[in-house]
Amino acid sequence: MVSIILVNWNTPELTLSCLRSLLRLAGPQPQIIICDNHSEEGSYDLLRRALPGLLTPPRDDWQTFRWRDLSATPSASAGTSEQQAQGPEMVLMRTPNNLGFAGGVNRCLRWALQNPAMAYAWILNNDTVVDEQALVTLLDAMQQEPDVALCGSTLLYGEPPPARIQAAGGTYNAWLGITRHLLAHREYSPELCRSVGADQFDYIVGGSLLFRRAVLEQVGLLSEDYFLYFEELDWVRRMRRRLPGQRLGYAPDSLVYHRAGASTGVNEQAGKTYRYASDYFYQTSRLRFARRYYPWRYWLVRVTLLGVAVNPRTT
């Protein structure tokens, strides 16, 4: 079974749009877990009212989801594997405060890992819409290559039909402490995306992350030291240290349409690439990662922040 994880923060309409696309997925019926990361302005209540209306999927071969509305307390977020094994669930939970992206994801992962039937966890940004074949294409890639621990999709800007690529994967410059998305802003074509491979990646971009359960249990959850950004790069670094035989995968035909930055106020496609909060979290996470894994280059990365002060821009 696949557990699909979404984290909502003040964007319930985007979360519901993503959910509607998930209900049209080809392949096996997943479990869906939504974490509201202590949203404001009634976002959680809106989701709680709307989600029961999505429990009956449009596919005849899928069951009606079992609805579970959890409170914010950790004890109420615990369930037995027998309860979860009764059938696919749609779960809504809420954090007692804003835990950041990793914290919200980890709350969902802890729930999902209680179910022994869960074999994969698919983490999606809530401001995405998925192609119907997105999940089965990811699963095919994982099943054909058992040494792939984490597999990514092709992220495309906006809504279908695809026009421009956001990312096929990411690289990290350890001297400057900056990340770069491969194929970013190129016109989409299947052939172009198939021309790159996961051996070129330092990490999978966080809009779509399919984890293999067995590896997730050995490496651990996402690091909550990063409020936003660099969580996926940190996880891959830990994976490569602990399990050098495992590697990254990429399913170029798994298409995920990403309204990039819609949930943080940054819209790369429209050219709106700066928002103070997003830039702050990117730069602080950038420094934290450099200090943890490249301490001898940390001060060089700090020096590059002078350029950010002159020309602020979220990467």
mmCIF file with all atom_site columns, C-alpha atoms in Angstrom, residues 91-190:
data_model
loop_
_atom_site.group_PDB
_atom_site.id
_atom_site.type_symbol
_atom_site.label_atom_id
_atom_site.label_alt_id
_atom_site.label_comp_id
_atom_site.label_asym_id
_atom_site.label_entity_id
_atom_site.label_seq_id
_atom_site.pdbx_PDB_ins_code
_atom_site.Cartn_x
_atom_site.Cartn_y
_atom_site.Cartn_z
_atom_site.occupancy
_atom_site.B_iso_or_equiv
_atom_site.pdbx_formal_charge
_atom_site.auth_seq_id
_atom_site.auth_comp_id
_atom_site.auth_asym_id
_atom_site.auth_atom_id
_atom_site.pdbx_PDB_model_num
ATOM 1   C CA . VAL A 1 91  ? -6.949 10.908 7.598   1.00 0.00 ? 91  VAL A CA 1
ATOM 2   C CA . LEU A 1 92  ? -6.946 14.512 8.756   1.00 0.00 ? 92  LEU A CA 1
ATOM 3   C CA . MET A 1 93  ? -4.752 15.651 11.619  1.00 0.00 ? 93  MET A CA 1
ATOM 4   C CA . ARG A 1 94  ? -3.666 19.002 12.979  1.00 0.00 ? 94  ARG A CA 1
ATOM 5   C CA . THR A 1 95  ? -0.444 20.036 14.697  1.00 0.00 ? 95  THR A CA 1
ATOM 6   C CA . PRO A 1 96  ? -0.553 22.066 17.936  1.00 0.00 ? 96  PRO A CA 1
ATOM 7   C CA . ASN A 1 97  ? 1.692  24.657 16.300  1.00 0.00 ? 97  ASN A CA 1
ATOM 8   C CA . ASN A 1 98  ? 3.406  25.209 12.954  1.00 0.00 ? 98  ASN A CA 1
ATOM 9   C CA . LEU A 1 99  ? 6.115  22.529 12.838  1.00 0.00 ? 99  LEU A CA 1
ATOM 10  C CA . GLY A 1 100 ? 7.490  23.479 9.422   1.00 0.00 ? 100 GLY A CA 1
ATOM 11  C CA . PHE A 1 101 ? 7.319  21.241 6.378   1.00 0.00 ? 101 PHE A CA 1
ATOM 12  C CA . ALA A 1 102 ? 9.402  18.397 7.841   1.00 0.00 ? 102 ALA A CA 1
ATOM 13  C CA . GLY A 1 103 ? 7.486  18.449 11.110  1.00 0.00 ? 103 GLY A CA 1
ATOM 14  C CA . GLY A 1 104 ? 4.134  18.221 9.342   1.00 0.00 ? 104 GLY A CA 1
ATOM 15  C CA . VAL A 1 105 ? 5.344  15.419 7.071   1.00 0.00 ? 105 VAL A CA 1
ATOM 16  C CA . ASN A 1 106 ? 6.814  13.487 9.983   1.00 0.00 ? 106 ASN A CA 1
ATOM 17  C CA . ARG A 1 107 ? 3.538  13.627 11.880  1.00 0.00 ? 107 ARG A CA 1
ATOM 18  C CA . CYS A 1 108 ? 1.907  11.880 8.915   1.00 0.00 ? 108 CYS A CA 1
ATOM 19  C CA . LEU A 1 109 ? 4.768  9.410  8.460   1.00 0.00 ? 109 LEU A CA 1
ATOM 20  C CA . ARG A 1 110 ? 4.587  8.277  12.074  1.00 0.00 ? 110 ARG A CA 1
ATOM 21  C CA . TRP A 1 111 ? 0.920  7.495  11.582  1.00 0.00 ? 111 TRP A CA 1
ATOM 22  C CA . ALA A 1 112 ? 1.515  5.707  8.274   1.00 0.00 ? 112 ALA A CA 1
ATOM 23  C CA . LEU A 1 113 ? 4.365  3.579  9.620   1.00 0.00 ? 113 LEU A CA 1
ATOM 24  C CA . GLN A 1 114 ? 2.061  2.020  12.198  1.00 0.00 ? 114 GLN A CA 1
ATOM 25  C CA . ASN A 1 115 ? 0.366  0.172  9.345   1.00 0.00 ? 115 ASN A CA 1
ATOM 26  C CA . PRO A 1 116 ? 2.414  -2.893 8.337   1.00 0.00 ? 116 PRO A CA 1
ATOM 27  C CA . ALA A 1 117 ? 0.728  -2.880 4.927   1.00 0.00 ? 117 ALA A CA 1
ATOM 28  C CA . MET A 1 118 ? 2.316  0.457  3.999   1.00 0.00 ? 118 MET A CA 1
ATOM 29  C CA . ALA A 1 119 ? 5.190  -0.193 1.574   1.00 0.00 ? 119 ALA A CA 1
ATOM 30  C CA . TYR A 1 120 ? 5.722  3.292  0.126   1.00 0.00 ? 120 TYR A CA 1
ATOM 31  C CA . ALA A 1 121 ? 5.164  6.861  1.286   1.00 0.00 ? 121 ALA A CA 1
ATOM 32  C CA . TRP A 1 122 ? 4.504  9.488  -1.387  1.00 0.00 ? 122 TRP A CA 1
ATOM 33  C CA . ILE A 1 123 ? 5.045  13.023 -0.126  1.00 0.00 ? 123 ILE A CA 1
ATOM 34  C CA . LEU A 1 124 ? 3.512  15.710 -2.304  1.00 0.00 ? 124 LEU A CA 1
ATOM 35  C CA . ASN A 1 125 ? 3.382  19.461 -1.993  1.00 0.00 ? 125 ASN A CA 1
ATOM 36  C CA . ASN A 1 126 ? -0.233 20.444 -1.464  1.00 0.00 ? 126 ASN A CA 1
ATOM 37  C CA . ASP A 1 127 ? -0.013 22.976 -4.330  1.00 0.00 ? 127 ASP A CA 1
ATOM 38  C CA . THR A 1 128 ? 0.342  20.213 -6.909  1.00 0.00 ? 128 THR A CA 1
ATOM 39  C CA . VAL A 1 129 ? -1.996 18.445 -9.318  1.00 0.00 ? 129 VAL A CA 1
ATOM 40  C CA . VAL A 1 130 ? -0.933 14.981 -10.433 1.00 0.00 ? 130 VAL A CA 1
ATOM 41  C CA . ASP A 1 131 ? -1.234 13.224 -13.770 1.00 0.00 ? 131 ASP A CA 1
ATOM 42  C CA . GLU A 1 132 ? -3.343 10.061 -13.621 1.00 0.00 ? 132 GLU A CA 1
ATOM 43  C CA . GLN A 1 133 ? -0.300 7.884  -14.351 1.00 0.00 ? 133 GLN A CA 1
ATOM 44  C CA . ALA A 1 134 ? 2.032  9.691  -11.928 1.00 0.00 ? 134 ALA A CA 1
ATOM 45  C CA . LEU A 1 135 ? 1.900  7.122  -9.137  1.00 0.00 ? 135 LEU A CA 1
ATOM 46  C CA . VAL A 1 136 ? 1.964  3.899  -11.169 1.00 0.00 ? 136 VAL A CA 1
ATOM 47  C CA . THR A 1 137 ? 4.949  5.239  -13.113 1.00 0.00 ? 137 THR A CA 1
ATOM 48  C CA . LEU A 1 138 ? 6.805  5.907  -9.868  1.00 0.00 ? 138 LEU A CA 1
ATOM 49  C CA . LEU A 1 139 ? 5.909  2.476  -8.513  1.00 0.00 ? 139 LEU A CA 1
ATOM 50  C CA . ASP A 1 140 ? 7.076  0.772  -11.714 1.00 0.00 ? 140 ASP A CA 1
ATOM 51  C CA . ALA A 1 141 ? 10.450 2.493  -11.404 1.00 0.00 ? 141 ALA A CA 1
ATOM 52  C CA . MET A 1 142 ? 10.808 1.459  -7.761  1.00 0.00 ? 142 MET A CA 1
ATOM 53  C CA . GLN A 1 143 ? 9.757  -2.135 -8.358  1.00 0.00 ? 143 GLN A CA 1
ATOM 54  C CA . GLN A 1 144 ? 12.121 -2.591 -11.293 1.00 0.00 ? 144 GLN A CA 1
ATOM 55  C CA . GLU A 1 145 ? 15.084 -1.264 -9.296  1.00 0.00 ? 145 GLU A CA 1
ATOM 56  C CA . PRO A 1 146 ? 15.062 -2.558 -5.701  1.00 0.00 ? 146 PRO A CA 1
ATOM 57  C CA . ASP A 1 147 ? 18.144 -0.529 -4.754  1.00 0.00 ? 147 ASP A CA 1
ATOM 58  C CA . VAL A 1 148 ? 16.272 2.756  -5.325  1.00 0.00 ? 148 VAL A CA 1
ATOM 59  C CA . ALA A 1 149 ? 15.359 4.248  -1.960  1.00 0.00 ? 149 ALA A CA 1
ATOM 60  C CA . LEU A 1 150 ? 13.684 7.446  -3.116  1.00 0.00 ? 150 LEU A CA 1
ATOM 61  C CA . CYS A 1 151 ? 12.183 8.222  -6.505  1.00 0.00 ? 151 CYS A CA 1
ATOM 62  C CA . GLY A 1 152 ? 11.118 11.545 -7.992  1.00 0.00 ? 152 GLY A CA 1
ATOM 63  C CA . SER A 1 153 ? 8.755  12.825 -10.667 1.00 0.00 ? 153 SER A CA 1
ATOM 64  C CA . THR A 1 154 ? 9.066  15.465 -13.358 1.00 0.00 ? 154 THR A CA 1
ATOM 65  C CA . LEU A 1 155 ? 7.795  18.685 -11.810 1.00 0.00 ? 155 LEU A CA 1
ATOM 66  C CA . LEU A 1 156 ? 6.068  21.032 -14.259 1.00 0.00 ? 156 LEU A CA 1
ATOM 67  C CA . TYR A 1 157 ? 4.914  24.568 -13.691 1.00 0.00 ? 157 TYR A CA 1
ATOM 68  C CA . GLY A 1 158 ? 1.231  25.325 -13.322 1.00 0.00 ? 158 GLY A CA 1
ATOM 69  C CA . GLU A 1 159 ? -1.619 23.263 -14.701 1.00 0.00 ? 159 GLU A CA 1
ATOM 70  C CA . PRO A 1 160 ? -1.810 20.760 -17.576 1.00 0.00 ? 160 PRO A CA 1
ATOM 71  C CA . PRO A 1 161 ? -1.053 20.757 -20.440 1.00 0.00 ? 161 PRO A CA 1
ATOM 72  C CA . PRO A 1 162 ? 2.638  21.044 -19.561 1.00 0.00 ? 162 PRO A CA 1
ATOM 73  C CA . ALA A 1 163 ? 4.640  23.961 -20.857 1.00 0.00 ? 163 ALA A CA 1
ATOM 74  C CA . ARG A 1 164 ? 7.774  24.474 -18.776 1.00 0.00 ? 164 ARG A CA 1
ATOM 75  C CA . ILE A 1 165 ? 9.777  22.260 -16.445 1.00 0.00 ? 165 ILE A CA 1
ATOM 76  C CA . GLN A 1 166 ? 10.336 23.246 -12.840 1.00 0.00 ? 166 GLN A CA 1
ATOM 77  C CA . ALA A 1 167 ? 12.718 20.384 -12.038 1.00 0.00 ? 167 ALA A CA 1
ATOM 78  C CA . ALA A 1 168 ? 13.769 16.886 -12.971 1.00 0.00 ? 168 ALA A CA 1
ATOM 79  C CA . GLY A 1 169 ? 16.019 16.648 -9.924  1.00 0.00 ? 169 GLY A CA 1
ATOM 80  C CA . GLY A 1 170 ? 18.431 18.809 -7.973  1.00 0.00 ? 170 GLY A CA 1
ATOM 81  C CA . THR A 1 171 ? 22.155 19.397 -7.557  1.00 0.00 ? 171 THR A CA 1
ATOM 82  C CA . TYR A 1 172 ? 24.090 21.013 -4.728  1.00 0.00 ? 172 TYR A CA 1
ATOM 83  C CA . ASN A 1 173 ? 27.156 23.268 -5.017  1.00 0.00 ? 173 ASN A CA 1
ATOM 84  C CA . ALA A 1 174 ? 29.110 22.583 -1.836  1.00 0.00 ? 174 ALA A CA 1
ATOM 85  C CA . TRP A 1 175 ? 31.421 25.571 -2.350  1.00 0.00 ? 175 TRP A CA 1
ATOM 86  C CA . LEU A 1 176 ? 28.618 28.131 -2.455  1.00 0.00 ? 176 LEU A CA 1
ATOM 87  C CA . GLY A 1 177 ? 26.012 26.160 -0.538  1.00 0.00 ? 177 GLY A CA 1
ATOM 88  C CA . ILE A 1 178 ? 23.333 26.606 -3.185  1.00 0.00 ? 178 ILE A CA 1
ATOM 89  C CA . THR A 1 179 ? 20.924 24.249 -4.909  1.00 0.00 ? 179 THR A CA 1
ATOM 90  C CA . ARG A 1 180 ? 19.979 24.084 -8.571  1.00 0.00 ? 180 ARG A CA 1
ATOM 91  C CA . HIS A 1 181 ? 17.085 22.379 -10.329 1.00 0.00 ? 181 HIS A CA 1
ATOM 92  C CA . LEU A 1 182 ? 18.030 20.393 -13.427 1.00 0.00 ? 182 LEU A CA 1
ATOM 93  C CA . LEU A 1 183 ? 16.160 21.328 -16.636 1.00 0.00 ? 183 LEU A CA 1
ATOM 94  C CA . ALA A 1 184 ? 14.526 24.269 -14.829 1.00 0.00 ? 184 ALA A CA 1
ATOM 95  C CA . HIS A 1 185 ? 12.505 26.581 -17.119 1.00 0.00 ? 185 HIS A CA 1
ATOM 96  C CA . ARG A 1 186 ? 13.111 24.424 -20.202 1.00 0.00 ? 186 ARG A CA 1
ATOM 97  C CA . GLU A 1 187 ? 10.189 23.681 -22.497 1.00 0.00 ? 187 GLU A CA 1
ATOM 98  C CA . TYR A 1 188 ? 8.760  20.296 -21.554 1.00 0.00 ? 188 TYR A CA 1
ATOM 99  C CA . SER A 1 189 ? 9.253  17.297 -23.782 1.00 0.00 ? 189 SER A CA 1
ATOM 100 C CA . PRO A 1 190 ? 9.296  13.629 -22.754 1.00 0.00 ? 190 PRO A CA 1
#
